[in-house]
mmCIF file of C-alpha atoms in Angstrom:
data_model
loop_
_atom_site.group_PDB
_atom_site.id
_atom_site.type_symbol
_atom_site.label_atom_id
_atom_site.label_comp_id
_atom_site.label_asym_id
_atom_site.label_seq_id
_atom_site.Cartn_x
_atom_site.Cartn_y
_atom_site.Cartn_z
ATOM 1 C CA UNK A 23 80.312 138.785 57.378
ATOM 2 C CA UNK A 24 78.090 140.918 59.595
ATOM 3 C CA UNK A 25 76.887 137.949 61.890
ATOM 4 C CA UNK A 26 81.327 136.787 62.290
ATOM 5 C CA UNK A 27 81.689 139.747 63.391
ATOM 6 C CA UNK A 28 79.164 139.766 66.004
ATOM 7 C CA UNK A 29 80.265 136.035 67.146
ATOM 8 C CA UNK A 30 83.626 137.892 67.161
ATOM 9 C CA UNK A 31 82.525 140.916 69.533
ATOM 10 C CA UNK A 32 79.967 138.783 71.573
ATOM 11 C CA UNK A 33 83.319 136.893 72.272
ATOM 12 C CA UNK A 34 85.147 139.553 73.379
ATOM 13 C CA UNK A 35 82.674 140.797 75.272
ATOM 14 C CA UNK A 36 81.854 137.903 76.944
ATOM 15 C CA UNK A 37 84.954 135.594 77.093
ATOM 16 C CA UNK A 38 86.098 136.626 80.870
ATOM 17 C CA UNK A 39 83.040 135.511 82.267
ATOM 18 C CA UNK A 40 83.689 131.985 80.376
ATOM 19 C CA UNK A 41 87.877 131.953 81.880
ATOM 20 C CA UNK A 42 86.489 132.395 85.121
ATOM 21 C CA UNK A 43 83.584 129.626 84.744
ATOM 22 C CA UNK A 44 86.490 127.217 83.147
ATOM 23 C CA UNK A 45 88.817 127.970 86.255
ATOM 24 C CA UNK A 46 85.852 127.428 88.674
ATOM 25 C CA UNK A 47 85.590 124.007 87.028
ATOM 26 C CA UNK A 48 88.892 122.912 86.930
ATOM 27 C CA UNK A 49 89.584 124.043 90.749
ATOM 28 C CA UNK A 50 85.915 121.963 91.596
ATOM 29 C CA UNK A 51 88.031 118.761 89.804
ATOM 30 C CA UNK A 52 90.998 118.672 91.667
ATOM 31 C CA UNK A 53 89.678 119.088 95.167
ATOM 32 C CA UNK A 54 87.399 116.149 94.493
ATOM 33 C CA UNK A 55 90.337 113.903 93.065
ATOM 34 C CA UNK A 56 92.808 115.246 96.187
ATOM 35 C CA UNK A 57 89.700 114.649 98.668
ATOM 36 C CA UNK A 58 88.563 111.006 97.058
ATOM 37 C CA UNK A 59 92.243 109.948 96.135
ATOM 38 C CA UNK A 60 94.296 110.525 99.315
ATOM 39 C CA UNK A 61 94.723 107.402 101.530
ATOM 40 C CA UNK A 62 92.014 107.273 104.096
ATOM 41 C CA UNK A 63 93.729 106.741 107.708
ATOM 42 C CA UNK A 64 92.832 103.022 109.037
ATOM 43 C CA UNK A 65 91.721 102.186 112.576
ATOM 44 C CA UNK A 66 94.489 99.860 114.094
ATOM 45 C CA UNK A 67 93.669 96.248 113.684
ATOM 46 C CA UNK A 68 94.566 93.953 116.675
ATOM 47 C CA UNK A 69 95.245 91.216 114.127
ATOM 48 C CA UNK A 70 98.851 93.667 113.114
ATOM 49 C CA UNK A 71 101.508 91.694 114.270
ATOM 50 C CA UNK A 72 100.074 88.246 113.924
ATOM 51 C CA UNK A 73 99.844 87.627 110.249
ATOM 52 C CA UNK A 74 102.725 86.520 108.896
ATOM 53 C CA UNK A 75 103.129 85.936 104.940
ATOM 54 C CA UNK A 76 104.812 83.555 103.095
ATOM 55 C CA UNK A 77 108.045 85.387 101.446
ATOM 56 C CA UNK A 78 109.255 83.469 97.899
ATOM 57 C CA UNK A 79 111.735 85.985 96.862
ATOM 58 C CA UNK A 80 113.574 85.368 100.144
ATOM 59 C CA UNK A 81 115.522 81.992 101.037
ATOM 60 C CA UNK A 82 116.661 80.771 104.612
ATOM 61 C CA UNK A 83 120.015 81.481 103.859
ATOM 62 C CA UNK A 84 120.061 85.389 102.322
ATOM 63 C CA UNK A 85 122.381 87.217 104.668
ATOM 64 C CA UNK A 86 120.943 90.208 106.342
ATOM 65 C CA UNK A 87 120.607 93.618 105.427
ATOM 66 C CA UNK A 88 123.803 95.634 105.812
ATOM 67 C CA UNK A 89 123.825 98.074 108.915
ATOM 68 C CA UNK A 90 123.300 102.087 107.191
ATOM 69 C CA UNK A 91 125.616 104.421 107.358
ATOM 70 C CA UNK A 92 126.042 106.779 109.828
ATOM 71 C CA UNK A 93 124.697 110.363 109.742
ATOM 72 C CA UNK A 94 127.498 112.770 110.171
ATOM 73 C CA UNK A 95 126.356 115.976 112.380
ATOM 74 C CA UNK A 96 127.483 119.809 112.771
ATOM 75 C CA UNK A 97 129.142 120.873 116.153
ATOM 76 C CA UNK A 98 125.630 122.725 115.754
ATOM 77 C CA UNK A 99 123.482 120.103 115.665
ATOM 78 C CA UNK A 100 125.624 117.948 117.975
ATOM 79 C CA UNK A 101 124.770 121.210 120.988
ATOM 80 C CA UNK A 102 121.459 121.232 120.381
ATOM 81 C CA UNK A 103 120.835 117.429 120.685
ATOM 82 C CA UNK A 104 122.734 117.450 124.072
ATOM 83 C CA UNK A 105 120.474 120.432 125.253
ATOM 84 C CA UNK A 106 117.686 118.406 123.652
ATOM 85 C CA UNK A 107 118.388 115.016 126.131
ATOM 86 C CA UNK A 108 119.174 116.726 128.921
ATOM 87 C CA UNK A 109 114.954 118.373 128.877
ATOM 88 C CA UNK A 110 114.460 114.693 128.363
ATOM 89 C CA UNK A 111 116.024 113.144 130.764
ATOM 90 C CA UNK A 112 114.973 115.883 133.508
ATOM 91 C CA UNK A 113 111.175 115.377 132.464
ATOM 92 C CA UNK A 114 111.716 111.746 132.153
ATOM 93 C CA UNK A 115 112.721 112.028 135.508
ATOM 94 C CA UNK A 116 109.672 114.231 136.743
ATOM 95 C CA UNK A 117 107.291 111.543 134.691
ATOM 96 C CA UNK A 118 109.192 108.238 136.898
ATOM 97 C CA UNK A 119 108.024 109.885 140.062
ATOM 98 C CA UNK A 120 104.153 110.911 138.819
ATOM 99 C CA UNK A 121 103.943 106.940 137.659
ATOM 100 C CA UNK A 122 105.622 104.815 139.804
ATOM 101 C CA UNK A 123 102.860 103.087 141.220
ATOM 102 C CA UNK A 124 101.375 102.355 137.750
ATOM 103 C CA UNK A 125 105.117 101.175 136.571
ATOM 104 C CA UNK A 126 105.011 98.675 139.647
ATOM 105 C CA UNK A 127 101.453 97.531 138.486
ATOM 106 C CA UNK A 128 103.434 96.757 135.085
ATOM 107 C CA UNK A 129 106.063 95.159 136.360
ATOM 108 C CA UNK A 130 104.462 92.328 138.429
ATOM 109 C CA UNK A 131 102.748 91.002 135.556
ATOM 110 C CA UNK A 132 103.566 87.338 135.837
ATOM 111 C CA UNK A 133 103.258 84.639 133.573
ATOM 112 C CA UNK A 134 101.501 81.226 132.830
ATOM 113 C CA UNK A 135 101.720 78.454 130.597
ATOM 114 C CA UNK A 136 98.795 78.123 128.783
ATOM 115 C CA UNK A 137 98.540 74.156 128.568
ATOM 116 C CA UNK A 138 100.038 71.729 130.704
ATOM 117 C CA UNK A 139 102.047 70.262 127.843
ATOM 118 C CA UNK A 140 105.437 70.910 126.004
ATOM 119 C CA UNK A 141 105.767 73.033 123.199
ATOM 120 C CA UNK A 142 106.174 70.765 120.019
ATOM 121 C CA UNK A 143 106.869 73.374 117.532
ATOM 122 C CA UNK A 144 108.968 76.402 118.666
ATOM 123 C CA UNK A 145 108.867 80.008 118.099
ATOM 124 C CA UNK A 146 111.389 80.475 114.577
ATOM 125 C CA UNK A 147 111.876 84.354 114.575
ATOM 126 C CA UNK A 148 112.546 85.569 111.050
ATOM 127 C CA UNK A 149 114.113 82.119 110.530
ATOM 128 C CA UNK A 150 111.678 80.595 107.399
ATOM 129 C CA UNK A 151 110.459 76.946 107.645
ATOM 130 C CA UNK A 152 109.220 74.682 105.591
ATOM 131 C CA UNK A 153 105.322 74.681 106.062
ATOM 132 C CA UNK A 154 103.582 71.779 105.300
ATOM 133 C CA UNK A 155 100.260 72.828 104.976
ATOM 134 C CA UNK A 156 100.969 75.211 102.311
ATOM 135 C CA UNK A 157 103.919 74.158 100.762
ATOM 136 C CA UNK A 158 106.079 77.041 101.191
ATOM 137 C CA UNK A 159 108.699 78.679 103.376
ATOM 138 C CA UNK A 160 107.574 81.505 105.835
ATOM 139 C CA UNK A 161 108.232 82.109 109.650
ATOM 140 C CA UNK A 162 106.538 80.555 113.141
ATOM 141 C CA UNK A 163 105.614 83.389 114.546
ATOM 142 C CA UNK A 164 104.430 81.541 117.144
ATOM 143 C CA UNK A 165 104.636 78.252 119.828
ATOM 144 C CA UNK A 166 102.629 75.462 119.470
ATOM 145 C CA UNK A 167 101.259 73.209 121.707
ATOM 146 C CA UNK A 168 100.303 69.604 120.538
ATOM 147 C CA UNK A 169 97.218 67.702 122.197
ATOM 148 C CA UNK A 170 93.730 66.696 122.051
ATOM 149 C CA UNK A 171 90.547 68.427 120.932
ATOM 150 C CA UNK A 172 88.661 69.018 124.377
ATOM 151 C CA UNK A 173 92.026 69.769 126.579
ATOM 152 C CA UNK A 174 91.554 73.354 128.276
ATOM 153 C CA UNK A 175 93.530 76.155 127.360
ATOM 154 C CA UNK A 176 94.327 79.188 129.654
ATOM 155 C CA UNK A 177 95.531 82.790 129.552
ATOM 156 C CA UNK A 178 98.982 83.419 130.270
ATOM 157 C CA UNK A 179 98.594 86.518 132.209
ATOM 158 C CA UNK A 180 95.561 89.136 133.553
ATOM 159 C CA UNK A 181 94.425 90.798 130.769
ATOM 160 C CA UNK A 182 91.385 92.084 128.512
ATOM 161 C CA UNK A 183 89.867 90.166 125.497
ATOM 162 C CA UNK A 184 90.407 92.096 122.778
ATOM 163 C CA UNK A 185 88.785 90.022 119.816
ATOM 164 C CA UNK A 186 86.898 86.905 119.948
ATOM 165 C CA UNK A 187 87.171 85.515 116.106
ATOM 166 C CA UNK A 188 87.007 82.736 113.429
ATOM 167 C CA UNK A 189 88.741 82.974 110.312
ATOM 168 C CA UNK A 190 90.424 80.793 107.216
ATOM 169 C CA UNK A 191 93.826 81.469 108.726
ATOM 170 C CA UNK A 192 93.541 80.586 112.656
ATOM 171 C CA UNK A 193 90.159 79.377 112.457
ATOM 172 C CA UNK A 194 88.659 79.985 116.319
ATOM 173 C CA UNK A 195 90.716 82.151 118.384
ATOM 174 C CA UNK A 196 90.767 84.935 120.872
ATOM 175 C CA UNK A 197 93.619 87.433 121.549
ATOM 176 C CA UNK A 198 93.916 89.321 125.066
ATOM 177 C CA UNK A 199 95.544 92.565 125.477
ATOM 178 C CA UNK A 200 97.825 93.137 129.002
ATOM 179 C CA UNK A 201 100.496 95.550 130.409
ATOM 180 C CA UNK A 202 103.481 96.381 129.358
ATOM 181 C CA UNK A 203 101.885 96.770 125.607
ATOM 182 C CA UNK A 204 101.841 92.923 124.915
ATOM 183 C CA UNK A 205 99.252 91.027 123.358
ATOM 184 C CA UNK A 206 98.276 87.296 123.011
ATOM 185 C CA UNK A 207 96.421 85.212 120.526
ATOM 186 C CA UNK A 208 95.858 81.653 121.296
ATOM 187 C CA UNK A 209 94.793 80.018 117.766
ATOM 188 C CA UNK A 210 92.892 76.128 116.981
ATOM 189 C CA UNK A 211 90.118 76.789 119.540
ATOM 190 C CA UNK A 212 86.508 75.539 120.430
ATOM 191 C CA UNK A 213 83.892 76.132 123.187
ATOM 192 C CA UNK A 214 84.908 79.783 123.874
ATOM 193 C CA UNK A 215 83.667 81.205 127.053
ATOM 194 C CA UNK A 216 84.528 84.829 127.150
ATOM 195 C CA UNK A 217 83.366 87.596 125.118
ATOM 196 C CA UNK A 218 84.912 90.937 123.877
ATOM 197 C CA UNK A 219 85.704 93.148 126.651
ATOM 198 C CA UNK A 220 85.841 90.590 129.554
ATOM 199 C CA UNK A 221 88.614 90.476 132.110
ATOM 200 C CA UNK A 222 90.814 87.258 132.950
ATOM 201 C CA UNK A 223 93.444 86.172 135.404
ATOM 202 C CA UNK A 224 96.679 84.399 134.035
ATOM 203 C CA UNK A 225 95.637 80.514 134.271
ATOM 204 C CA UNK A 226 92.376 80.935 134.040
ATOM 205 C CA UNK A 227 90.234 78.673 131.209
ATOM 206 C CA UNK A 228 88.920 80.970 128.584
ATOM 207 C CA UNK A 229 88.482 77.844 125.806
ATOM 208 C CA UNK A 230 89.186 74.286 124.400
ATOM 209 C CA UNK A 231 91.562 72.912 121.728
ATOM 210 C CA UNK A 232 89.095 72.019 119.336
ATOM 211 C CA UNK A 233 89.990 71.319 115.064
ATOM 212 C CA UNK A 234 93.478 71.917 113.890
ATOM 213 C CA UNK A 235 94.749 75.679 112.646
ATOM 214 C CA UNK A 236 93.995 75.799 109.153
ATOM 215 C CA UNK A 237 97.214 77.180 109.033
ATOM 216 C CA UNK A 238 98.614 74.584 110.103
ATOM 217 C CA UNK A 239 96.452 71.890 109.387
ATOM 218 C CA UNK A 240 99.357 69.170 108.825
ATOM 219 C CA UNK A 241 100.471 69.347 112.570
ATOM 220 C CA UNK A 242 97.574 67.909 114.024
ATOM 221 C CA UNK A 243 95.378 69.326 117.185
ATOM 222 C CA UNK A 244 97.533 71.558 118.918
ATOM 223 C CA UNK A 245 97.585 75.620 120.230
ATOM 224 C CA UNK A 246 98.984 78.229 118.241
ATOM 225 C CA UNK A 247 100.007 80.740 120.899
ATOM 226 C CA UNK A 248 101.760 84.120 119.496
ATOM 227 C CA UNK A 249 102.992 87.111 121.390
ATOM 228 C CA UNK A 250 103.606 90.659 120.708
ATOM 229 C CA UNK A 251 105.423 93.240 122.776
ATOM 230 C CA UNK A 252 104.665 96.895 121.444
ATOM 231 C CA UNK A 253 104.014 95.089 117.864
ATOM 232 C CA UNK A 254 107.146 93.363 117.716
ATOM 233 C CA UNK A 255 106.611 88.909 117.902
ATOM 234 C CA UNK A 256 108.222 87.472 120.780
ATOM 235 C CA UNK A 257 108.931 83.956 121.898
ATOM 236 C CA UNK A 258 106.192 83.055 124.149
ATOM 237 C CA UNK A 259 108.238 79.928 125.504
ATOM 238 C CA UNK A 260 110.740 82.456 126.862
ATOM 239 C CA UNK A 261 107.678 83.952 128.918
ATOM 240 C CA UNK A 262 107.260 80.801 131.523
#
């Protein structure tokens, strides 16, 4: 009896210092599952816009999403977002004069094809086809350019090389970064002559056609050329 009572008072004596060490412990536990369990922030990957997925649950002929609804506003609101555009538009205005040269620099970016040949497979948009190389339906997010392994292929426009790669989906390629926020990848590639960082002038030969786009192994030799404008694909045919 005489030592449960002293358990008892050694408890009672003692048990705030143990609530405190128990709270210590559980705060230790959850910053270390809120600091090793958040979602660490990528770096932007140049490939974003390129790799397109095939889509099963989707068929060429589901009709498109419905248009939302409209948010209704207060007379409020409806004030506040006039006062709002009108700042805009005023330091929109301020911004056109500070940049004009560097818009005109923009806007004469011109264009070249980057083969002398046709394009044999066109650009499809979200349209799905039926790829034969894998056997399923996904989009061309892309033009391609049929011919022989050797033939030269050239940038469409002045820009940067951005990556210089070699993977299981495009096998050799390169992608160049220009103005206006657009970005092309030529895809199916061999003897590559430029490097990361380089500069090149629209027409100028950066490469060779060389083995087919694993991809798109079933269409033969030919250049898988895909553009993006601020991340969204564009039809590079409608470029020349």
């Amino acid at each position: 009896m005489k030592k449960t009572n002293e358990a008892a008072r050694w408890w009672s004596e003692d048990k705030g210092f143990y609530m405190i060490l128990l709270l210590c412990v559980l705060a230790v536990a959850v910053a270390a599952y809120v600091l090793f369990a958040s979602p660490q922030t990528a770096e932007a990957d140049p490939m974003d816009g390129y790799l397109y997925e095939a889509d099963d649950s989707v068929s060429a002929s589901e009709p498109l999403d419905g248009v939302p609804a409209m948010e209704t506003e207060t007379a409020e609101d409806t004030e506040d977002a006039a006062e709002a555009e009108e700042a805009e538009t005023t330091a929109a205005a301020e911004d056109t004069e500070q940049d004009e040269p560097a818009e005109q620099t923009a806007a004469a970016l011109t264009f070249t094809p980057p083969m002398d040949a046709d394009v044999s497979h066109a650009f499809s948009g979200d349209t799905l086809e039926y790829n034969e190389t894998t056997r399923d339906w996904r989009t061309h997010e892309g033009a391609d350019y049929a011919g022989e392994e050797g033939d030269a292929v050239c940038a469409i426009a002045d820009g940067t090389v951005l990556r210089v790669g070699d993977d299981t989906i495009y096998g050799k390629y390169v992608i160049l970064s220009h103005a206006q926020d657009m970005n092309s990848l030529y895809a199916g590639l061999d003897h590559i002559t430029v490097s990361e960082g380089d500069n090149v002038k629209g027409g100028d030969q950066f490469a060779e056609l060389g083995s087919p786009m694993p991809l798109e192994e079933a269409l033969g030799v030919h250049l898988h050329l895909a553009v993006t404008k601020e991340g969204d694909a564009v039809d590079p045919a409608g470029l020349f």
